[in-house]
Amino acid sequence: MEQTHYKKWIKIGLNVAYYRKEKSLTQLELAELCEVSRNHIQKIESGCSASVDVFMTIAEKLEIELWKLFEFR
């Protein structure tokens, strides 16, 4: 994976963690809401890629707009 893409995935993962914590959810609780494993959420938050469907579900369960997960602050 190209280094520039890796840095972007890290930022996306940090956004997932930020909004999850803002809702006072654990990784396990978010995983259960999204019907994925806790390990899958952990990998996303650590910078691994995921499908658009998973990101759409995460955004829906966190009650945020999808684009907020991809916002580079």
N, CA, C and O atoms as a GROMACS GRO file, in nm:
protein
  292
    1MET      N    1   0.085  -0.117   0.000
    1MET     CA    2   0.000   0.000   0.000
    1MET      C    3   0.089   0.124   0.000
    1MET      O    4   0.186   0.131   0.075
    2GLU      N    5   0.056   0.217  -0.083
    2GLU     CA    6   0.133   0.340  -0.092
    2GLU      C    7   0.122   0.418   0.039
    2GLU      O    8   0.014   0.427   0.098
    3GLN      N    9   0.234   0.476   0.083
    3GLN     CA   10   0.238   0.545   0.212
    3GLN      C   11   0.134   0.656   0.224
    3GLN      O   12   0.075   0.672   0.330
    4THR      N   13   0.109   0.732   0.116
    4THR     CA   14   0.011   0.841   0.125
    4THR      C   15  -0.129   0.786   0.150
    4THR      O   16  -0.207   0.848   0.223
    5HIS      N   17  -0.162   0.674   0.092
    5HIS     CA   18  -0.293   0.613   0.117
    5HIS      C   19  -0.303   0.562   0.260
    5HIS      O   20  -0.407   0.573   0.324
    6TYR      N   21  -0.195   0.506   0.310
    6TYR     CA   22  -0.194   0.455   0.447
    6TYR      C   23  -0.225   0.567   0.545
    6TYR      O   24  -0.303   0.549   0.639
    7LYS      N   25  -0.164   0.682   0.525
    7LYS     CA   26  -0.188   0.796   0.614
    7LYS      C   27  -0.335   0.839   0.609
    7LYS      O   28  -0.390   0.881   0.711
    8LYS      N   29  -0.397   0.831   0.493
    8LYS     CA   30  -0.538   0.866   0.481
    8LYS      C   31  -0.626   0.766   0.556
    8LYS      O   32  -0.721   0.804   0.623
    9TRP      N   33  -0.593   0.636   0.546
    9TRP     CA   34  -0.670   0.534   0.617
    9TRP      C   35  -0.657   0.552   0.768
    9TRP      O   36  -0.752   0.528   0.843
   10ILE      N   37  -0.538   0.593   0.813
   10ILE     CA   38  -0.518   0.621   0.956
   10ILE      C   39  -0.610   0.733   1.000
   10ILE      O   40  -0.674   0.724   1.105
   11LYS      N   41  -0.619   0.840   0.921
   11LYS     CA   42  -0.706   0.954   0.955
   11LYS      C   43  -0.853   0.912   0.957
   11LYS      O   44  -0.929   0.955   1.044
   12ILE      N   45  -0.893   0.828   0.863
   12ILE     CA   46  -1.031   0.779   0.861
   12ILE      C   47  -1.057   0.696   0.986
   12ILE      O   48  -1.162   0.710   1.050
   13GLY      N   49  -0.963   0.610   1.022
   13GLY     CA   50  -0.977   0.530   1.143
   13GLY      C   51  -0.987   0.614   1.268
   13GLY      O   52  -1.065   0.584   1.359
   14LEU      N   53  -0.909   0.721   1.273
   14LEU     CA   54  -0.917   0.812   1.387
   14LEU      C   55  -1.053   0.881   1.393
   14LEU      O   56  -1.105   0.906   1.502
   15ASN      N   57  -1.110   0.911   1.277
   15ASN     CA   58  -1.244   0.970   1.274
   15ASN      C   59  -1.348   0.872   1.328
   15ASN      O   60  -1.436   0.912   1.404
   16VAL      N   61  -1.338   0.747   1.289
   16VAL     CA   62  -1.432   0.646   1.340
   16VAL      C   63  -1.420   0.639   1.492
   16VAL      O   64  -1.522   0.640   1.562
   17ALA      N   65  -1.298   0.633   1.542
   17ALA     CA   66  -1.277   0.626   1.687
   17ALA      C   67  -1.331   0.752   1.756
   17ALA      O   68  -1.393   0.742   1.862
   18TYR      N   69  -1.307   0.867   1.698
   18TYR     CA   70  -1.353   0.994   1.756
   18TYR      C   71  -1.505   0.996   1.770
   18TYR      O   72  -1.558   1.024   1.878
   19TYR      N   73  -1.575   0.965   1.661
   19TYR     CA   74  -1.722   0.970   1.666
   19TYR      C   75  -1.779   0.857   1.752
   19TYR      O   76  -1.884   0.874   1.814
   20ARG      N   77  -1.712   0.742   1.756
   20ARG     CA   78  -1.755   0.632   1.843
   20ARG      C   79  -1.747   0.676   1.989
   20ARG      O   80  -1.840   0.656   2.066
   21LYS      N   81  -1.635   0.735   2.025
   21LYS     CA   82  -1.616   0.780   2.164
   21LYS      C   83  -1.711   0.894   2.198
   21LYS      O   84  -1.757   0.906   2.311
   22GLU      N   85  -1.740   0.979   2.099
   22GLU     CA   86  -1.834   1.089   2.122
   22GLU      C   87  -1.972   1.035   2.161
   22GLU      O   88  -2.045   1.100   2.236
   23LYS      N   89  -2.006   0.917   2.112
   23LYS     CA   90  -2.133   0.852   2.145
   23LYS      C   91  -2.119   0.760   2.268
   23LYS      O   92  -2.213   0.690   2.304
   24SER      N   93  -2.002   0.762   2.329
   24SER     CA   94  -1.974   0.679   2.448
   24SER      C   95  -1.994   0.530   2.421
   24SER      O   96  -2.048   0.458   2.504
   25LEU      N   97  -1.949   0.487   2.304
   25LEU     CA   98  -1.958   0.346   2.267
   25LEU      C   99  -1.821   0.281   2.273
   25LEU      O  100  -1.720   0.344   2.241
   26THR      N  101  -1.817   0.156   2.312
   26THR     CA  102  -1.694   0.078   2.302
   26THR      C  103  -1.684   0.022   2.160
   26THR      O  104  -1.780   0.027   2.084
   27GLN      N  105  -1.567  -0.031   2.127
   27GLN     CA  106  -1.553  -0.096   1.997
   27GLN      C  107  -1.651  -0.212   1.985
   27GLN      O  108  -1.711  -0.233   1.880
   28LEU      N  109  -1.667  -0.286   2.092
   28LEU     CA  110  -1.758  -0.401   2.091
   28LEU      C  111  -1.902  -0.356   2.069
   28LEU      O  112  -1.975  -0.418   1.992
   29GLU      N  113  -1.943  -0.250   2.135
   29GLU     CA  114  -2.080  -0.201   2.119
   29GLU      C  115  -2.106  -0.153   1.976
   29GLU      O  116  -2.211  -0.182   1.919
   30LEU      N  117  -2.010  -0.080   1.919
   30LEU     CA  118  -2.026  -0.036   1.780
   30LEU      C  119  -2.028  -0.156   1.686
   30LEU      O  120  -2.108  -0.161   1.592
   31ALA      N  121  -1.942  -0.252   1.711
   31ALA     CA  122  -1.938  -0.372   1.628
   31ALA      C  123  -2.072  -0.445   1.630
   31ALA      O  124  -2.121  -0.488   1.526
   32GLU      N  125  -2.131  -0.457   1.747
   32GLU     CA  126  -2.260  -0.525   1.759
   32GLU      C  127  -2.369  -0.447   1.685
   32GLU      O  128  -2.454  -0.507   1.619
   33LEU      N  129  -2.367  -0.315   1.696
   33LEU     CA  130  -2.465  -0.233   1.624
   33LEU      C  131  -2.451  -0.251   1.472
   33LEU      O  132  -2.550  -0.253   1.399
   34CYS      N  133  -2.326  -0.263   1.427
   34CYS     CA  134  -2.298  -0.273   1.283
   34CYS      C  135  -2.298  -0.417   1.232
   34CYS      O  136  -2.284  -0.441   1.112
   35GLU      N  137  -2.314  -0.512   1.324
   35GLU     CA  138  -2.313  -0.654   1.290
   35GLU      C  139  -2.183  -0.698   1.223
   35GLU      O  140  -2.182  -0.770   1.124
   36VAL      N  141  -2.072  -0.650   1.282
   36VAL     CA  142  -1.938  -0.693   1.242
   36VAL      C  143  -1.864  -0.730   1.370
   36VAL      O  144  -1.915  -0.709   1.480
   37SER      N  145  -1.745  -0.785   1.357
   37SER     CA  146  -1.669  -0.823   1.476
   37SER      C  147  -1.600  -0.701   1.538
   37SER      O  148  -1.576  -0.600   1.471
   38ARG      N  149  -1.570  -0.712   1.667
   38ARG     CA  150  -1.495  -0.607   1.733
   38ARG      C  151  -1.358  -0.592   1.668
   38ARG      O  152  -1.306  -0.481   1.657
   39ASN      N  153  -1.302  -0.703   1.625
   39ASN     CA  154  -1.173  -0.702   1.557
   39ASN      C  155  -1.180  -0.619   1.429
   39ASN      O  156  -1.084  -0.550   1.395
   40HIS      N  157  -1.291  -0.625   1.359
   40HIS     CA  158  -1.308  -0.549   1.235
   40HIS      C  159  -1.307  -0.398   1.265
   40HIS      O  160  -1.243  -0.321   1.195
   41ILE      N  161  -1.378  -0.357   1.370
   41ILE     CA  162  -1.379  -0.216   1.410
   41ILE      C  163  -1.239  -0.174   1.452
   41ILE      O  164  -1.193  -0.066   1.417
   42GLN      N  165  -1.172  -0.260   1.528
   42GLN     CA  166  -1.036  -0.230   1.573
   42GLN      C  167  -0.943  -0.210   1.454
   42GLN      O  168  -0.861  -0.117   1.454
   43LYS      N  169  -0.954  -0.295   1.353
   43LYS     CA  170  -0.870  -0.282   1.234
   43LYS      C  171  -0.899  -0.153   1.158
   43LYS      O  172  -0.807  -0.085   1.112
   44ILE      N  173  -1.026  -0.118   1.145
   44ILE     CA  174  -1.063   0.007   1.078
   44ILE      C  175  -1.003   0.125   1.153
   44ILE      O  176  -0.945   0.215   1.092
   45GLU      N  177  -1.017   0.126   1.285
   45GLU     CA  178  -0.965   0.236   1.365
   45GLU      C  179  -0.813   0.241   1.363
   45GLU      O  180  -0.754   0.344   1.393
   46SER      N  181  -0.749   0.129   1.327
   46SER     CA  182  -0.603   0.124   1.318
   46SER      C  183  -0.550   0.154   1.179
   46SER      O  184  -0.429   0.152   1.156
   47GLY      N  185  -0.641   0.182   1.085
   47GLY     CA  186  -0.597   0.223   0.952
   47GLY      C  187  -0.617   0.123   0.841
   47GLY      O  188  -0.569   0.145   0.730
   48CYS      N  189  -0.686   0.013   0.868
   48CYS     CA  190  -0.716  -0.082   0.761
   48CYS      C  191  -0.840  -0.036   0.684
   48CYS      O  192  -0.930   0.026   0.741
   49SER      N  193  -0.843  -0.068   0.558
   49SER     CA  194  -0.957  -0.028   0.476
   49SER      C  195  -1.077  -0.117   0.504
   49SER      O  196  -1.065  -0.224   0.564
   50ALA      N  197  -1.193  -0.071   0.460
   50ALA     CA  198  -1.317  -0.147   0.475
   50ALA      C  199  -1.406  -0.113   0.356
   50ALA      O  200  -1.378  -0.021   0.280
   51SER      N  201  -1.513  -0.188   0.342
   51SER     CA  202  -1.605  -0.163   0.230
   51SER      C  203  -1.687  -0.037   0.255
   51SER      O  204  -1.703   0.007   0.369
   52VAL      N  205  -1.738   0.018   0.149
   52VAL     CA  206  -1.825   0.135   0.159
   52VAL      C  207  -1.948   0.099   0.242
   52VAL      O  208  -1.996   0.181   0.321
   53ASP      N  209  -2.000  -0.022   0.224
   53ASP     CA  210  -2.117  -0.065   0.302
   53ASP      C  211  -2.091  -0.058   0.452
   53ASP      O  212  -2.177  -0.014   0.528
   54VAL      N  213  -1.972  -0.100   0.493
   54VAL     CA  214  -1.939  -0.096   0.636
   54VAL      C  215  -1.932   0.048   0.684
   54VAL      O  216  -1.984   0.080   0.791
   55PHE      N  217  -1.869   0.135   0.605
   55PHE     CA  218  -1.862   0.276   0.645
   55PHE      C  219  -2.000   0.340   0.649
   55PHE      O  220  -2.027   0.424   0.735
   56MET      N  221  -2.087   0.302   0.557
   56MET     CA  222  -2.223   0.355   0.557
   56MET      C  223  -2.297   0.311   0.684
   56MET      O  224  -2.370   0.389   0.745
   57THR      N  225  -2.278   0.186   0.721
   57THR     CA  226  -2.343   0.135   0.842
   57THR      C  227  -2.287   0.203   0.967
   57THR      O  228  -2.363   0.240   1.057
   58ILE      N  229  -2.156   0.220   0.973
   58ILE     CA  230  -2.095   0.288   1.087
   58ILE      C  231  -2.151   0.429   1.101
   58ILE      O  232  -2.191   0.470   1.210
   59ALA      N  233  -2.155   0.503   0.990
   59ALA     CA  234  -2.207   0.640   0.994
   59ALA      C  235  -2.353   0.641   1.040
   59ALA      O  236  -2.392   0.726   1.121
   60GLU      N  237  -2.432   0.549   0.989
   60GLU     CA  238  -2.573   0.541   1.028
   60GLU      C  239  -2.588   0.514   1.178
   60GLU      O  240  -2.667   0.580   1.245
   61LYS      N  241  -2.512   0.419   1.229
   61LYS     CA  242  -2.522   0.383   1.371
   61LYS      C  243  -2.467   0.492   1.462
   61LYS      O  244  -2.512   0.507   1.576
   62LEU      N  245  -2.370   0.569   1.412
   62LEU     CA  246  -2.315   0.680   1.490
   62LEU      C  247  -2.397   0.808   1.472
   62LEU      O  248  -2.369   0.911   1.534
   63GLU      N  249  -2.497   0.800   1.385
   63GLU     CA  250  -2.587   0.912   1.357
   63GLU      C  251  -2.511   1.035   1.307
   63GLU      O  252  -2.531   1.147   1.354
   64ILE      N  253  -2.421   1.010   1.210
   64ILE     CA  254  -2.346   1.118   1.147
   64ILE      C  255  -2.355   1.102   0.996
   64ILE      O  256  -2.391   0.996   0.946
   65GLU      N  257  -2.323   1.208   0.925
   65GLU     CA  258  -2.317   1.202   0.780
   65GLU      C  259  -2.193   1.120   0.739
   65GLU      O  260  -2.089   1.130   0.804
   66LEU      N  261  -2.205   1.042   0.635
   66LEU     CA  262  -2.096   0.956   0.589
   66LEU      C  263  -1.968   1.034   0.564
   66LEU      O  264  -1.859   0.988   0.598
   67TRP      N  265  -1.980   1.153   0.504
   67TRP     CA  266  -1.861   1.230   0.468
   67TRP      C  267  -1.777   1.266   0.589
   67TRP      O  268  -1.657   1.290   0.576
   68LYS      N  269  -1.836   1.271   0.708
   68LYS     CA  270  -1.759   1.307   0.827
   68LYS      C  271  -1.651   1.204   0.859
   68LYS      O  272  -1.549   1.238   0.918
   69LEU      N  273  -1.672   1.080   0.820
   69LEU     CA  274  -1.569   0.978   0.842
   69LEU      C  275  -1.448   1.001   0.753
   69LEU      O  276  -1.337   0.957   0.784
   70PHE      N  277  -1.469   1.069   0.641
   70PHE     CA  278  -1.362   1.091   0.543
   70PHE      C  279  -1.307   1.233   0.546
   70PHE      O  280  -1.230   1.272   0.459
   71GLU      N  281  -1.348   1.309   0.646
   71GLU     CA  282  -1.302   1.447   0.661
   71GLU      C  283  -1.160   1.447   0.718
   71GLU      O  284  -1.134   1.385   0.820
   72PHE      N  285  -1.070   1.517   0.650
   72PHE     CA  286  -0.931   1.525   0.696
   72PHE      C  287  -0.910   1.656   0.768
   72PHE      O  288  -0.898   1.762   0.706
   73ARG      N  289  -0.907   1.648   0.900
   73ARG     CA  290  -0.889   1.768   0.982
   73ARG      C  291  -0.743   1.790   1.012
   73ARG      O  292  -0.708   1.886   1.080
   0.00000   0.00000   0.00000
